[in-house]
Coordinates of C-alpha atoms and ligand atoms in Angstrom, one line a residue:
M9 CA 128.6 -60.6 7.2
T10 CA 131.8 -60.7 5.2
D11 CA 130.1 -59.5 1.9
K12 CA 128.3 -56.6 3.5
Y13 CA 130.9 -54.7 5.5
Q14 CA 134.2 -53.0 5.1
L15 CA 137.5 -54.3 6.8
D16 CA 137.2 -51.6 9.6
T17 CA 133.9 -53.1 10.6
L18 CA 134.7 -56.7 10.2
A19 CA 138.0 -56.2 12.4
V20 CA 135.7 -55.4 15.3
R21 CA 132.6 -57.4 14.7
A22 CA 133.1 -60.5 12.5
G23 CA 132.7 -63.9 14.1
I24 CA 131.0 -63.0 17.3
E25 CA 128.7 -65.7 18.6
R26 CA 127.2 -64.7 22.1
S27 CA 126.6 -67.1 24.9
Q28 CA 123.2 -67.2 26.9
F29 CA 124.6 -64.3 29.0
G30 CA 124.7 -61.9 26.1
E31 CA 128.3 -60.6 26.8
H32 CA 129.3 -57.6 24.7
S33 CA 133.0 -58.4 24.5
E34 CA 134.1 -61.8 23.1
A35 CA 134.0 -64.5 25.8
L36 CA 137.1 -66.4 26.8
Y37 CA 136.4 -70.2 27.0
L38 CA 139.3 -71.5 29.1
T39 CA 138.3 -75.1 29.0
S40 CA 140.1 -78.2 27.6
S41 CA 136.9 -80.2 26.9
F42 CA 133.2 -79.7 26.4
V43 CA 130.3 -81.6 28.1
F44 CA 127.6 -83.6 26.2
K45 CA 124.0 -83.9 27.2
S46 CA 124.1 -87.7 26.5
A47 CA 126.1 -90.6 25.0
A48 CA 124.0 -90.1 21.9
Q49 CA 125.0 -86.5 21.6
A50 CA 128.7 -87.3 22.2
A51 CA 128.5 -89.8 19.3
E52 CA 126.7 -87.3 17.0
R53 CA 129.4 -84.7 17.8
F54 CA 132.3 -87.1 17.2
A55 CA 130.7 -88.3 14.0
E56 CA 130.4 -84.7 12.8
R57 CA 126.6 -85.1 12.3
E58 CA 126.0 -82.4 15.0
Q59 CA 128.1 -79.1 15.0
G60 CA 129.6 -78.0 18.2
P61 CA 132.8 -78.1 20.3
I62 CA 134.4 -81.3 21.5
Y63 CA 137.9 -80.8 22.8
S64 CA 140.2 -77.6 22.6
R65 CA 142.7 -79.2 20.5
F66 CA 140.5 -78.7 17.5
T67 CA 137.3 -77.0 18.5
N68 CA 137.4 -73.9 21.0
P69 CA 134.8 -71.2 20.6
T70 CA 137.2 -68.4 21.4
V71 CA 139.7 -69.8 18.8
K72 CA 136.7 -70.1 16.4
V73 CA 135.9 -66.3 16.7
F74 CA 139.5 -65.4 15.9
E75 CA 139.5 -67.7 12.9
E76 CA 136.3 -66.4 11.5
R77 CA 137.4 -62.8 12.0
L78 CA 140.7 -63.3 10.3
A79 CA 139.0 -65.2 7.5
A80 CA 136.8 -62.2 7.0
L81 CA 139.6 -59.8 6.9
E82 CA 141.6 -61.9 4.3
G83 CA 138.5 -62.7 2.3
A84 CA 139.2 -66.4 2.9
E85 CA 136.5 -69.2 2.9
C86 CA 138.4 -70.9 5.8
C87 CA 141.0 -70.4 8.6
I88 CA 142.8 -72.6 10.9
A89 CA 144.5 -70.9 14.0
T90 CA 147.9 -72.3 15.1
A91 CA 150.2 -72.0 18.1
S92 CA 152.7 -69.8 16.2
G93 CA 153.7 -68.7 12.8
M94 CA 156.2 -71.4 12.5
S95 CA 153.5 -73.9 13.3
A96 CA 151.2 -72.5 10.7
I97 CA 153.9 -73.1 8.1
L98 CA 154.7 -76.6 9.4
S99 CA 150.8 -77.4 9.4
T100 CA 150.6 -76.3 5.9
V101 CA 153.3 -78.5 4.7
M102 CA 152.4 -81.4 6.8
G103 CA 149.0 -81.2 5.8
L104 CA 149.3 -80.9 2.1
L105 CA 152.5 -82.6 1.1
K106 CA 154.3 -86.0 1.3
A107 CA 157.6 -87.5 1.1
G108 CA 158.8 -87.2 -2.6
D109 CA 157.1 -83.8 -3.1
H110 CA 159.0 -80.7 -4.1
V111 CA 158.6 -77.1 -2.9
V112 CA 160.0 -73.9 -4.3
V113 CA 160.6 -71.3 -1.6
S114 CA 161.7 -67.7 -1.9
Q115 CA 165.3 -67.4 -0.6
S116 CA 164.3 -64.2 1.2
V117 CA 161.9 -65.8 3.7
F118 CA 162.1 -65.7 7.5
G119 CA 165.3 -67.5 8.9
A120 CA 163.5 -70.2 10.7
T121 CA 161.4 -70.9 7.7
I122 CA 164.5 -71.8 5.7
Q123 CA 165.8 -73.9 8.6
L124 CA 162.4 -75.8 8.7
F125 CA 162.6 -76.7 5.1
V126 CA 166.4 -77.6 5.0
A127 CA 167.0 -79.1 8.4
I128 CA 163.7 -80.7 9.1
L129 CA 161.5 -81.4 6.2
G130 CA 164.4 -82.5 4.2
R131 CA 164.7 -85.4 6.6
F132 CA 161.2 -86.5 5.8
G133 CA 161.7 -86.5 2.1
V134 CA 160.2 -83.1 1.1
E135 CA 162.7 -81.5 -1.1
S136 CA 162.9 -77.7 -1.5
T137 CA 164.7 -75.2 -4.0
F138 CA 165.3 -71.7 -3.0
V139 CA 164.9 -68.9 -5.7
S140 CA 165.0 -65.1 -5.9
A141 CA 161.9 -63.5 -4.4
T142 CA 161.8 -61.0 -7.4
D143 CA 162.7 -63.2 -10.5
V144 CA 159.4 -64.7 -11.7
S145 CA 161.2 -66.7 -14.4
A146 CA 163.3 -68.4 -11.8
W147 CA 160.2 -69.8 -10.2
Q148 CA 159.1 -71.1 -13.6
R149 CA 162.4 -72.7 -14.1
A150 CA 162.4 -74.4 -10.7
V151 CA 159.2 -76.3 -11.4
K152 CA 159.5 -80.1 -11.5
P153 CA 157.0 -82.8 -12.1
N154 CA 156.7 -83.4 -8.3
T155 CA 156.5 -79.6 -7.4
R156 CA 153.3 -79.0 -5.2
L157 CA 154.0 -75.8 -3.4
F158 CA 155.3 -72.2 -3.9
L159 CA 156.1 -70.3 -0.6
L160 CA 157.1 -66.7 -0.4
E161 CA 156.9 -63.5 1.8
T162 CA 156.5 -60.1 0.6
P163 CA 157.9 -57.6 1.4
S164 CA 160.8 -59.7 2.5
N165 CA 162.8 -59.4 5.8
P166 CA 165.1 -57.4 6.2
L167 CA 165.6 -56.0 2.7
T168 CA 161.8 -55.4 1.9
E169 CA 162.0 -57.1 -1.6
I170 CA 158.7 -57.3 -3.3
S171 CA 157.5 -60.4 -5.0
D172 CA 154.8 -60.2 -7.7
I173 CA 152.0 -62.2 -6.3
A174 CA 149.7 -62.1 -9.3
A175 CA 152.5 -63.0 -11.8
L176 CA 153.6 -65.9 -9.4
A177 CA 150.0 -67.0 -8.9
A178 CA 149.7 -67.3 -12.8
V179 CA 153.0 -69.5 -13.0
A180 CA 151.7 -71.5 -10.1
K181 CA 148.3 -72.2 -11.7
R182 CA 149.9 -73.1 -15.1
A183 CA 152.2 -75.7 -13.3
G184 CA 149.2 -77.0 -11.1
V185 CA 151.1 -75.9 -7.9
L186 CA 149.6 -74.2 -4.8
L187 CA 150.9 -70.8 -4.0
A188 CA 151.4 -69.8 -0.3
V189 CA 152.0 -66.2 0.8
D190 CA 153.2 -65.3 4.2
N191 CA 151.4 -62.1 4.9
C192 CA 152.9 -61.2 8.1
F193 CA 154.5 -57.8 7.1
C194 CA 151.6 -56.4 5.3
T195 CA 148.5 -58.0 7.1
P196 CA 145.2 -58.0 5.1
V197 CA 145.1 -54.1 5.9
L198 CA 147.8 -53.5 3.2
Q199 CA 147.6 -56.6 0.9
K200 CA 145.2 -59.4 0.2
P201 CA 147.2 -62.3 -1.5
L202 CA 144.0 -64.4 -2.1
D203 CA 142.5 -61.6 -4.1
L204 CA 145.8 -61.5 -6.2
G205 CA 145.5 -65.2 -6.9
A206 CA 147.3 -66.9 -4.1
D207 CA 145.8 -70.1 -2.8
I208 CA 147.1 -70.0 0.9
V209 CA 147.9 -67.2 3.3
I210 CA 150.0 -67.8 6.2
H211 CA 150.3 -65.6 9.3
S212 CA 152.6 -65.1 12.3
A213 CA 149.9 -63.5 14.5
T214 CA 152.7 -62.9 17.0
K215 CA 153.6 -59.7 14.9
Y216 CA 151.0 -57.1 13.9
L217 CA 147.8 -59.1 14.4
D218 CA 148.5 -59.1 18.2
G219 CA 150.6 -56.0 17.7
Q220 CA 151.4 -55.3 21.3
G221 CA 154.2 -58.0 21.6
R222 CA 152.2 -60.1 24.1
V223 CA 151.5 -63.7 22.7
L224 CA 152.5 -66.2 19.9
G225 CA 150.1 -67.3 17.4
G226 CA 149.6 -68.1 13.8
A227 CA 147.1 -69.0 11.0
V228 CA 146.5 -70.7 7.7
L229 CA 143.9 -69.3 5.4
G230 CA 142.4 -70.3 2.1
K231 CA 139.7 -72.4 0.3
R232 CA 137.7 -74.8 2.5
D233 CA 138.7 -78.0 0.8
V234 CA 142.5 -77.2 0.8
I235 CA 142.4 -76.0 4.5
R236 CA 140.0 -78.2 6.3
Q237 CA 141.0 -81.6 4.7
G238 CA 144.8 -81.0 4.7
V239 CA 145.7 -78.5 7.4
L240 CA 142.9 -79.1 10.0
G241 CA 143.3 -82.9 9.6
F242 CA 147.1 -82.4 10.6
L243 CA 146.3 -80.0 13.4
R244 CA 143.6 -82.0 15.1
T245 CA 145.8 -85.1 15.2
A246 CA 149.2 -83.5 15.8
G247 CA 148.0 -80.6 18.2
P248 CA 150.0 -77.3 17.3
T249 CA 146.9 -75.5 18.4
L250 CA 146.3 -71.8 19.3
S251 CA 145.4 -71.5 23.0
A252 CA 142.0 -70.0 23.7
F253 CA 143.7 -67.2 25.8
N254 CA 146.2 -66.3 22.9
A255 CA 143.2 -66.3 20.5
W256 CA 141.3 -63.9 22.7
V257 CA 144.3 -61.6 23.1
I258 CA 145.0 -61.6 19.4
L259 CA 141.2 -61.1 18.6
K260 CA 141.4 -57.9 20.8
G261 CA 144.5 -57.0 18.7
L262 CA 142.6 -57.3 15.3
E263 CA 140.1 -54.6 16.5
T264 CA 142.9 -52.0 16.3
L265 CA 144.8 -53.5 13.5
K266 CA 143.9 -51.0 10.8
L267 CA 144.5 -48.0 13.0
R268 CA 148.0 -49.3 14.1
V269 CA 149.2 -50.5 10.7
E270 CA 148.2 -47.3 9.0
A271 CA 149.8 -45.1 11.7
Q272 CA 153.0 -47.2 11.7
S273 CA 153.3 -47.2 7.8
A274 CA 152.8 -43.3 7.8
A275 CA 155.5 -43.0 10.4
A276 CA 157.8 -45.5 8.5
L277 CA 157.5 -43.5 5.3
Q278 CA 158.5 -40.3 7.3
L279 CA 161.3 -42.0 8.8
A280 CA 162.6 -43.5 5.6
R281 CA 162.6 -40.1 3.9
W282 CA 164.5 -38.6 6.8
L283 CA 167.1 -41.5 6.8
E284 CA 167.6 -41.0 3.0
Q285 CA 168.8 -37.3 3.9
Q286 CA 171.3 -38.3 6.5
P287 CA 174.7 -38.2 5.2
Q288 CA 176.0 -41.1 7.2
V289 CA 173.3 -43.4 5.7
E290 CA 174.3 -45.2 2.7
R291 CA 171.1 -46.8 1.6
V292 CA 167.5 -47.1 2.7
Y293 CA 165.2 -50.1 2.0
Y294 CA 161.6 -49.1 2.0
P295 CA 158.9 -50.0 -0.5
G296 CA 157.2 -46.6 -0.2
L297 CA 160.2 -44.7 -1.4
P298 CA 160.6 -44.0 -5.3
S299 CA 164.3 -45.2 -4.8
H300 CA 163.0 -48.7 -3.9
P301 CA 163.8 -51.1 -6.9
Q302 CA 160.2 -52.5 -6.9
H303 CA 158.4 -49.2 -5.8
E304 CA 155.8 -49.4 -8.5
L305 CA 155.0 -53.0 -8.0
A306 CA 154.7 -52.4 -4.2
M307 CA 152.3 -49.6 -4.7
R308 CA 150.1 -51.6 -7.0
Q309 CA 150.1 -54.7 -4.7
Q310 CA 150.1 -52.9 -1.2
R311 CA 148.0 -50.0 0.1
N312 CA 151.4 -48.5 1.4
G313 CA 154.9 -49.3 2.1
G314 CA 154.3 -50.9 5.5
G315 CA 155.9 -50.5 8.8
I316 CA 159.4 -51.9 8.4
V317 CA 162.4 -49.8 7.2
S318 CA 166.0 -51.1 6.8
F319 CA 169.0 -49.0 6.2
V320 CA 172.7 -49.3 5.9
V321 CA 174.9 -46.8 7.9
K322 CA 178.4 -46.1 6.7
G323 CA 181.3 -47.8 8.6
G324 CA 180.1 -51.3 8.8
K325 CA 179.4 -53.3 11.9
N326 CA 180.9 -50.9 14.3
A327 CA 178.8 -47.9 13.0
A328 CA 175.7 -50.1 13.0
W329 CA 176.2 -51.3 16.6
N330 CA 176.9 -47.8 17.6
V331 CA 173.5 -46.7 16.4
V332 CA 171.8 -49.6 18.3
D333 CA 173.9 -48.9 21.6
N334 CA 173.0 -45.2 21.4
T335 CA 169.2 -45.6 21.4
R336 CA 167.5 -45.0 24.8
L337 CA 163.9 -45.4 23.6
I338 CA 163.8 -47.8 20.8
S339 CA 163.8 -51.6 22.1
I340 CA 166.8 -53.7 21.1
T341 CA 164.9 -56.9 20.1
A342 CA 164.3 -59.1 17.1
N343 CA 160.5 -58.8 17.3
L344 CA 158.6 -56.5 15.1
G345 CA 155.0 -55.3 14.5
D346 CA 154.8 -54.0 18.1
T347 CA 153.4 -50.7 19.3
K348 CA 157.0 -50.2 20.6
T349 CA 159.6 -49.5 18.0
T350 CA 162.2 -52.1 17.6
I351 CA 165.8 -52.2 16.1
T352 CA 167.7 -55.2 15.0
H353 CA 171.3 -55.8 13.5
P354 CA 170.5 -58.6 11.3
A355 CA 174.1 -59.7 10.4
T356 CA 174.8 -60.5 14.0
T357 CA 171.3 -61.7 15.2
T358 CA 168.7 -63.1 12.6
H359 CA 171.2 -63.8 10.2
G360 CA 174.2 -64.4 12.4
R361 CA 174.3 -68.2 12.0
I362 CA 174.6 -68.4 8.3
T363 CA 178.1 -68.2 6.5
Q364 CA 179.4 -64.7 5.4
E365 CA 178.7 -66.0 1.7
A366 CA 175.2 -66.6 2.4
R367 CA 174.8 -63.2 4.1
D368 CA 176.4 -61.4 1.2
A369 CA 174.0 -63.4 -1.2
A370 CA 171.0 -62.4 0.9
G371 CA 172.2 -58.7 0.8
V372 CA 172.6 -58.5 4.5
S373 CA 175.6 -56.3 5.0
D374 CA 177.5 -55.4 8.2
G375 CA 176.1 -51.9 8.3
L376 CA 172.4 -53.0 7.8
L377 CA 169.9 -52.2 10.4
R378 CA 166.1 -53.1 10.6
V379 CA 163.6 -50.8 12.4
G380 CA 160.0 -52.0 13.1
V381 CA 158.3 -48.8 13.4
G382 CA 155.9 -48.4 16.5
L383 CA 153.5 -45.8 17.7
E384 CA 155.9 -43.4 19.5
A385 CA 156.1 -39.8 18.4
L386 CA 158.2 -39.6 15.1
D387 CA 160.4 -36.7 16.5
D388 CA 161.3 -38.9 19.5
L389 CA 162.3 -41.7 17.2
R390 CA 164.4 -39.6 14.9
A391 CA 166.2 -38.1 17.9
D392 CA 166.8 -41.6 19.2
L393 CA 168.4 -42.8 16.0
L394 CA 170.3 -39.5 15.2
R395 CA 172.3 -39.8 18.4
G396 CA 174.0 -42.9 17.0
I397 CA 173.8 -42.2 13.4
S398 CA 175.6 -38.7 13.7
R399 CA 178.4 -40.4 15.8
S400 CA 178.9 -43.2 13.3
A401 CA 181.3 -42.9 10.2
Ligands
LIG525 C1 158.0 -64.1 13.0 C2 157.8 -64.6 11.7 C3 157.4 -66.0 11.4 C4 157.4 -67.1 12.5 O1 156.4 -66.7 13.4 P1 156.4 -67.1 15.0 O2 155.1 -66.7 15.6 O3 157.5 -66.4 15.6 O4 156.5 -68.6 15.0 C5 157.1 -66.3 10.1 N1 157.1 -65.6 9.1 C6 157.5 -64.2 9.2 C7 157.6 -63.3 8.1 C8 157.9 -63.7 10.5 O5 158.2 -62.6 10.6

């Protein structure tokens, strides 16, 4: 099916396997285990000589439909669903690395990802080096004989820095290292890392894939041998599994993914252009604007600039908090990728626990705000932001 149809079609049709009842919508299999006809069949299933579900820690038909559909959208041979985006990253590392291995990580990845590498994986002997998301030669220089994995996120959060996936894939290939891309911000609608040479795609399905702020979920995608042996091997034993219910919710989210992401991106571009015109706004970070330092790369690599806009208001923290506190419509919450527009002050929330020095290095200034654009009317969003912006500075 994957070869024949376009993304729009795959998003609503891929992976469906109907039961004997011929249900039209995907069935939700809320069951922890599956019944065998005989002792002999149980033995065949466990020995993997017969295909079929065994136990929902590693084989649930609803989860399987989600995995096949997302694999079709990313153009991946194989997909393993996980309980959350963080457990997707953990499963990748635990499935593919061992003590003594080294990982190169973009310094602009999600805060919890940095914590995972520094505070947890370090204790188990996996060493990591953090480098600039945008400096390809820094990745090259960071490679050591024991380097096994590159991990990046593009566009980055909250500054929307763009990493050159194809260039980094070439560096990784020459070094014999796997390249993993967290495709959370773009989704396969805007960017397909595997087509650009990446080996692994990671998702937090909690964001755009569900897209309605309901459930947590994640996924790891790539070549069958990498994903099945490594990542599935870890998941079926350790159990950070996506629940069937959450898989079903996200599966329904995938059906409208393209419509949502395109509408949210179009609104984000309009909002970014408008913010650039506001005298109280010092700087706007949005890959779709010609003023963005990697605008050309972004437009080559992504279908558009995406749904996240960050901007700096004049007047530092007080001015930024004033914008947040004067909203009546936009949700003050750290989530993103929702139909409801969200606003965050990174310096005192997502980046609040790191030192001032680290925040400066990451470019997270006190006046910075991040907006995850939803599906409300653009005029209403502009009015909601303007109330605070016009009072700041
Ligand atoms: C939210 C997020 C994660 C973590 O996902 P959870 O589902 O919250 O565990 C990882 N990467 C990025 C880019 C994210 O935005």
